[in-house]
Coordinates of N, CA and C in Angstrom, one line a residue:
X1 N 25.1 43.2 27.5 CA 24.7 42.3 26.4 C 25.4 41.0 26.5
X2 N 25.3 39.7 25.6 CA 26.0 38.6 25.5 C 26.4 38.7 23.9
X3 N 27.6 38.2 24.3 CA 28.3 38.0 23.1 C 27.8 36.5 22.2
X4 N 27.4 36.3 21.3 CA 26.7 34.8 20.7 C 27.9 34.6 19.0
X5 N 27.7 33.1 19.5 CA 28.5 32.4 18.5 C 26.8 31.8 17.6
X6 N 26.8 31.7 16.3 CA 25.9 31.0 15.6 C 26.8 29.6 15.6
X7 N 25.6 28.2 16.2 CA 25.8 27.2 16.3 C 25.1 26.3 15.3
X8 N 24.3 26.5 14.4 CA 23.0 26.1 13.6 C 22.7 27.4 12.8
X9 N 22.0 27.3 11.3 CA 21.5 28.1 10.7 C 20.9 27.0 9.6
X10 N 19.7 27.7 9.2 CA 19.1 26.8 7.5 C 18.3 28.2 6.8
X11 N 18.1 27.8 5.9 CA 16.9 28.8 4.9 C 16.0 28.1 4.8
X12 N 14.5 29.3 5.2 CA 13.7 28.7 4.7 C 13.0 28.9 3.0
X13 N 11.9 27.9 3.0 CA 11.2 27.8 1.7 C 11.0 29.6 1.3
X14 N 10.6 30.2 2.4 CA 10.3 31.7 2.5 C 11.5 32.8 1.9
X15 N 12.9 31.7 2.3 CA 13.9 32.8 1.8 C 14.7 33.1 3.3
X16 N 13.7 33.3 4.3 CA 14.4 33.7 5.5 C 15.4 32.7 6.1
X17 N 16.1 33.5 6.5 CA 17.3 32.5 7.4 C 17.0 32.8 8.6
X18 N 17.2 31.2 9.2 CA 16.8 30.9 10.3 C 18.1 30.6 11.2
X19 N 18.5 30.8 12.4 CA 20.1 31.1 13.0 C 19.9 30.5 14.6
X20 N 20.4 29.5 14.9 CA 20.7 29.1 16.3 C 21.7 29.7 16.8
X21 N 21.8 29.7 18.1 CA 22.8 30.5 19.0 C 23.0 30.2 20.1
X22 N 24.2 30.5 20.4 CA 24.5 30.0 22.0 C 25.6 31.4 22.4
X23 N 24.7 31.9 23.8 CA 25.6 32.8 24.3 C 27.1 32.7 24.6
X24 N 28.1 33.8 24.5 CA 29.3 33.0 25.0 C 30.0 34.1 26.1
X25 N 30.0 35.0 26.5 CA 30.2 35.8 27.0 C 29.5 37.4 27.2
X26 N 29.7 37.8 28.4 CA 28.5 39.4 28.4 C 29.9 40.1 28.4
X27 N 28.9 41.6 28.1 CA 29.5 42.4 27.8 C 28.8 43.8 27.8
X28 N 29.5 44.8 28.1 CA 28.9 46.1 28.6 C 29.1 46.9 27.6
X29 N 28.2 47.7 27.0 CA 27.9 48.7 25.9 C 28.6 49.8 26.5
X30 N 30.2 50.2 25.8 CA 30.7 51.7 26.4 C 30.7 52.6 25.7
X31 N 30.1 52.7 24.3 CA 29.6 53.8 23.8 C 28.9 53.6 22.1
X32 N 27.7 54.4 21.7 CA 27.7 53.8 20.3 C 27.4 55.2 20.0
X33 N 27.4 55.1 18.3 CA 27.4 55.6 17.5 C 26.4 55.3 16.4
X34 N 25.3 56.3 15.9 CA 24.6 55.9 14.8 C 25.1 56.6 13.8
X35 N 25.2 55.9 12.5 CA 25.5 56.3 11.2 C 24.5 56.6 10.8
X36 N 24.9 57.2 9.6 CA 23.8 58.2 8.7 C 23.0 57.4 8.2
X37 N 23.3 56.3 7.4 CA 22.5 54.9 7.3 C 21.5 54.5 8.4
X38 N 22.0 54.7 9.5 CA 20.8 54.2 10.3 C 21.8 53.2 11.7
X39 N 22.8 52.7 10.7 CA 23.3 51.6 11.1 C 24.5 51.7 12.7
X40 N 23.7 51.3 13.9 CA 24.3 51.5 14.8 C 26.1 50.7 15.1
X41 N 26.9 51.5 15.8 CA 28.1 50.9 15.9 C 28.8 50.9 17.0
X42 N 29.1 50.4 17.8 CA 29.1 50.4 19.4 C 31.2 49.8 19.9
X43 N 30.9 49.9 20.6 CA 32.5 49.8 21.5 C 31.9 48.9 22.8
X44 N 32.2 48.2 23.1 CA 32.2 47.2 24.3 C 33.6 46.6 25.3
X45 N 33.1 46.6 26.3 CA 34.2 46.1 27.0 C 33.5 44.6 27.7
X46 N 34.4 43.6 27.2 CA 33.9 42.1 27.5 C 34.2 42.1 29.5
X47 N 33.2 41.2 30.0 CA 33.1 41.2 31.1 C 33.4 39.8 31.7
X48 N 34.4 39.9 32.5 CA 34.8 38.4 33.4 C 33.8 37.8 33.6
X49 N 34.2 36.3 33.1 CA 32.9 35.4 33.4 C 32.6 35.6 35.6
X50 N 31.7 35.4 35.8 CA 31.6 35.9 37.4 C 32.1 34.1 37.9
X51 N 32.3 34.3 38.9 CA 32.7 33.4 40.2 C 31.5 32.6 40.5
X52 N 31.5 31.2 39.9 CA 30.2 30.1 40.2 C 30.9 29.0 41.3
X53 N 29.7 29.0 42.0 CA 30.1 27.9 43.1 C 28.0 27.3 43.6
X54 N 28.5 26.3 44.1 CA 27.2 25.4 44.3 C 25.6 26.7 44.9
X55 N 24.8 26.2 44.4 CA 23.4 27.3 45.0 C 23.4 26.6 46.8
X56 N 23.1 27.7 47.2 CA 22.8 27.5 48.4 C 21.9 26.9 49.2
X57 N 22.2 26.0 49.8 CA 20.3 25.8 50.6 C 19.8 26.5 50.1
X58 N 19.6 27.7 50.7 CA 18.1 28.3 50.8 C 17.1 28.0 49.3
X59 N 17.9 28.0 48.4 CA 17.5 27.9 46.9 C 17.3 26.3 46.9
X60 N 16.9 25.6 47.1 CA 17.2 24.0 46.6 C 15.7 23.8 46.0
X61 N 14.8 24.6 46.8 CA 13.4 24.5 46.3 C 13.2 25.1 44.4
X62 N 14.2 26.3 43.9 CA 14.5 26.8 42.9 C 14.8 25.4 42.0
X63 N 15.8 24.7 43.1 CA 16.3 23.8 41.6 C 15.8 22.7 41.5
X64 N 14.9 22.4 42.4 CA 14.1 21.3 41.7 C 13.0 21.7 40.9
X65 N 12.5 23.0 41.4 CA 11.9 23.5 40.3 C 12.0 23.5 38.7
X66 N 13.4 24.2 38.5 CA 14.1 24.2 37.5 C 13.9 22.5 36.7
X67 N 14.7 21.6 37.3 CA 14.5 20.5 37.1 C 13.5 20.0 36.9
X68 N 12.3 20.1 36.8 CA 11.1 20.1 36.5 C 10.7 20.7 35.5
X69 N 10.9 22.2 35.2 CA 10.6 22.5 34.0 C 11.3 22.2 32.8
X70 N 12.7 21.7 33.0 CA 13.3 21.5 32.0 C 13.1 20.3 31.4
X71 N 12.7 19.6 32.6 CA 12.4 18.0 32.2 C 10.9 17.8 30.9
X72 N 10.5 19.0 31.4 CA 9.2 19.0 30.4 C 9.4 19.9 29.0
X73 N 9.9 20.9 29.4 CA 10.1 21.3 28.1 C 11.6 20.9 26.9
X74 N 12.3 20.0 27.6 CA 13.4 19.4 26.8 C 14.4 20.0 26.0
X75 N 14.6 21.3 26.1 CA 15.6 22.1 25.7 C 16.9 21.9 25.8
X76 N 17.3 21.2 26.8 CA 19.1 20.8 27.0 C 19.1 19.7 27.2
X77 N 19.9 18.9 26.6 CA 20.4 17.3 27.4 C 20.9 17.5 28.5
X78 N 21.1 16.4 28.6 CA 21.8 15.8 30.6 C 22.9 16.6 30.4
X79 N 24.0 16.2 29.3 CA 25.3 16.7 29.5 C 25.6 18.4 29.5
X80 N 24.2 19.0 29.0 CA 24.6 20.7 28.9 C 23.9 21.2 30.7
X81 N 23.1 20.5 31.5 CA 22.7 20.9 32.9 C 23.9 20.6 33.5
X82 N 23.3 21.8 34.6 CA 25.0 22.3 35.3 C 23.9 22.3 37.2
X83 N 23.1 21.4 36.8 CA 22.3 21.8 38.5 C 22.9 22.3 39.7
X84 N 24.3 21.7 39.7 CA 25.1 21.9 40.6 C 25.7 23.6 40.4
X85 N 25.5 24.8 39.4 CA 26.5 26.2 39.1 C 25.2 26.6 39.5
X86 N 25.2 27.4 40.4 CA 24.4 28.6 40.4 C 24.1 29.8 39.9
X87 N 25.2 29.5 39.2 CA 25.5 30.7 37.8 C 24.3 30.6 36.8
X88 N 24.6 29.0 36.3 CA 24.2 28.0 35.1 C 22.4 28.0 35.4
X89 N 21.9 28.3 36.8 CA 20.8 27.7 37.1 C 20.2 29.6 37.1
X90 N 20.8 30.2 37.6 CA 20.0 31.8 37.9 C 19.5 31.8 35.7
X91 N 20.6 31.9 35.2 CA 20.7 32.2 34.0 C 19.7 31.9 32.9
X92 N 19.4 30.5 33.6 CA 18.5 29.7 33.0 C 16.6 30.3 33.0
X93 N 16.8 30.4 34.7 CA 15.8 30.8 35.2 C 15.0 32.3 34.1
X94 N 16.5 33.5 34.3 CA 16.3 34.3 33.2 C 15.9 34.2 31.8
X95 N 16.2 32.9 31.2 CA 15.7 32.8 29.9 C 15.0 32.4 29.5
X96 N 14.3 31.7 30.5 CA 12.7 31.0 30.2 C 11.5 31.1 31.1
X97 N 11.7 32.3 31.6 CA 10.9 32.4 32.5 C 9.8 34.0 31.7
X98 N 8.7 34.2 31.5 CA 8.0 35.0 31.3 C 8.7 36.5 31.6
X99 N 9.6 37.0 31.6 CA 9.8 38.5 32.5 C 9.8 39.3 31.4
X100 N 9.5 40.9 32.1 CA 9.6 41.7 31.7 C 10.9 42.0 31.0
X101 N 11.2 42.8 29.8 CA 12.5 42.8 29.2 C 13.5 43.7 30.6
X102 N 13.1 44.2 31.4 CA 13.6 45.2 32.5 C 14.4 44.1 32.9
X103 N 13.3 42.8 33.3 CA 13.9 42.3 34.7 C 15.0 41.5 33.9
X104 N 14.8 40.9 32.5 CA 16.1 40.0 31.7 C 16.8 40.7 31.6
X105 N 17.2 42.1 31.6 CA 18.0 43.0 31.8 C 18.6 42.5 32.8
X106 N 18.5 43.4 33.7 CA 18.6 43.5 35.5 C 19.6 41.7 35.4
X107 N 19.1 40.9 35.2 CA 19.7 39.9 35.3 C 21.1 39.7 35.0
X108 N 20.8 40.2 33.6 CA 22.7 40.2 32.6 C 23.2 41.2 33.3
X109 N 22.7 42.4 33.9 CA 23.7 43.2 35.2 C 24.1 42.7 36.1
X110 N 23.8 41.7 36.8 CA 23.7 41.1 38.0 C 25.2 40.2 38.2
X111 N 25.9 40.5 38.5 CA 27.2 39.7 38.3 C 28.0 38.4 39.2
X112 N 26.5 38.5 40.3 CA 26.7 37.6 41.3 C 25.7 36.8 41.4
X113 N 25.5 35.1 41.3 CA 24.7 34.5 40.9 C 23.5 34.6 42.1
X114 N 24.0 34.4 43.5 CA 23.5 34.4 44.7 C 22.6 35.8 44.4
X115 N 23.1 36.9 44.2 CA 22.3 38.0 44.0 C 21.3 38.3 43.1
X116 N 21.8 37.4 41.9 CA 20.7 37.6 41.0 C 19.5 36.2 41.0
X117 N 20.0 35.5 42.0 CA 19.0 34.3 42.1 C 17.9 34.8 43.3
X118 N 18.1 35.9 44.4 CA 17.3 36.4 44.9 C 16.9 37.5 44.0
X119 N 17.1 38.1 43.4 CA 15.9 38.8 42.5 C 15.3 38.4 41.4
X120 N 15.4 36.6 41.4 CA 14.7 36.3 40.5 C 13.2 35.2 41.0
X121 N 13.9 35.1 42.5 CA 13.1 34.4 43.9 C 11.5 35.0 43.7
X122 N 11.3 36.1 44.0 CA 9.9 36.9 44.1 C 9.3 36.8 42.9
X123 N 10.1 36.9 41.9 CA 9.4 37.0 40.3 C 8.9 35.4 39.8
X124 N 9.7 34.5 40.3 CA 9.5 33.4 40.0 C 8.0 32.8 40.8
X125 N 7.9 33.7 42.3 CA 6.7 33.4 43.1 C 5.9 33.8 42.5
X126 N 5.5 35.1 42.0 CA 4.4 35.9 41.4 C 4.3 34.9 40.5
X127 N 4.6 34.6 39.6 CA 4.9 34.0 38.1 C 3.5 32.7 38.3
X128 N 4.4 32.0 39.5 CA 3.8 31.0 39.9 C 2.3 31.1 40.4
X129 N 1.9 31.8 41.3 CA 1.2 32.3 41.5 C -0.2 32.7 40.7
X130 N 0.4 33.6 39.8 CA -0.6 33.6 38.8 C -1.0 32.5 37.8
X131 N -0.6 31.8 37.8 CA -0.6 30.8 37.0 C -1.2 29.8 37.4
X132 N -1.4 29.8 38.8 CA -2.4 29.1 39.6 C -3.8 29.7 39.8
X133 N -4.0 30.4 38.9 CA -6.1 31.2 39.2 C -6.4 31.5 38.1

């Protein structure tokens, strides 16, 4: 899982609260517990941020990609893109990209950017793919 700080919150007219977030760290579920309430209660052990260094050739077609989509859907300013962390760019890929909740899983397991940027290579083809017919 990711550990999230609330960065933004408002109420609406409705009453509901509404909560912005920004991940801050993952972390591995080492045991939970449901109460009789219902209410689950868990033990985690926080996980080292992984080892980011520049994406590879092979990927460069990924990050112009990327750069493209973000340019159109406008979610992050200049100063929060990291084009250059392969970390920053697999991650991204994970959170806006259509997948199955498996594969956004599989992702936050994935502790090596290089590794999780080829299993997100094929999904990103299919993706595309279909979206073309």
């Amino acid at each position: 899982g990711t550990l999230a700080k609330i960065i933004d919150w408002d109420q609406g007219e409705d009453g509901l609260l509404g909560i912005t977030t920004k991940g801050t760290e993952k972390f591995r579920l080492v045991e939970l517990n449901k109460q009789e309430d219902g209410l689950n209660i868990g033990t985690i052990e926080r996980i080292e941020r992984e080892e980011d260094f520049k994406p590879i050739e092979h990927f460069n077609h990924l990050v112009v990609l990327l750069q493209a989509i973000l340019d159109d859907v406008n979610i992050y300013s200049d100063d929060e893109k990291n084009f250059e962390s392969a970390s920053w760019i697999s991650y991204r890929f994970a959170e806006i990209l259509p997948l199955k909740i498996e594969d956004k899983q599989k992702c936050l397991e994935i502790d090596d950017p290089i590794i999780r940027l080829n299993f997100l290579e094929p999904l990103i083809k299919m993706i595309r793919e279909s979206s073309q017919q």
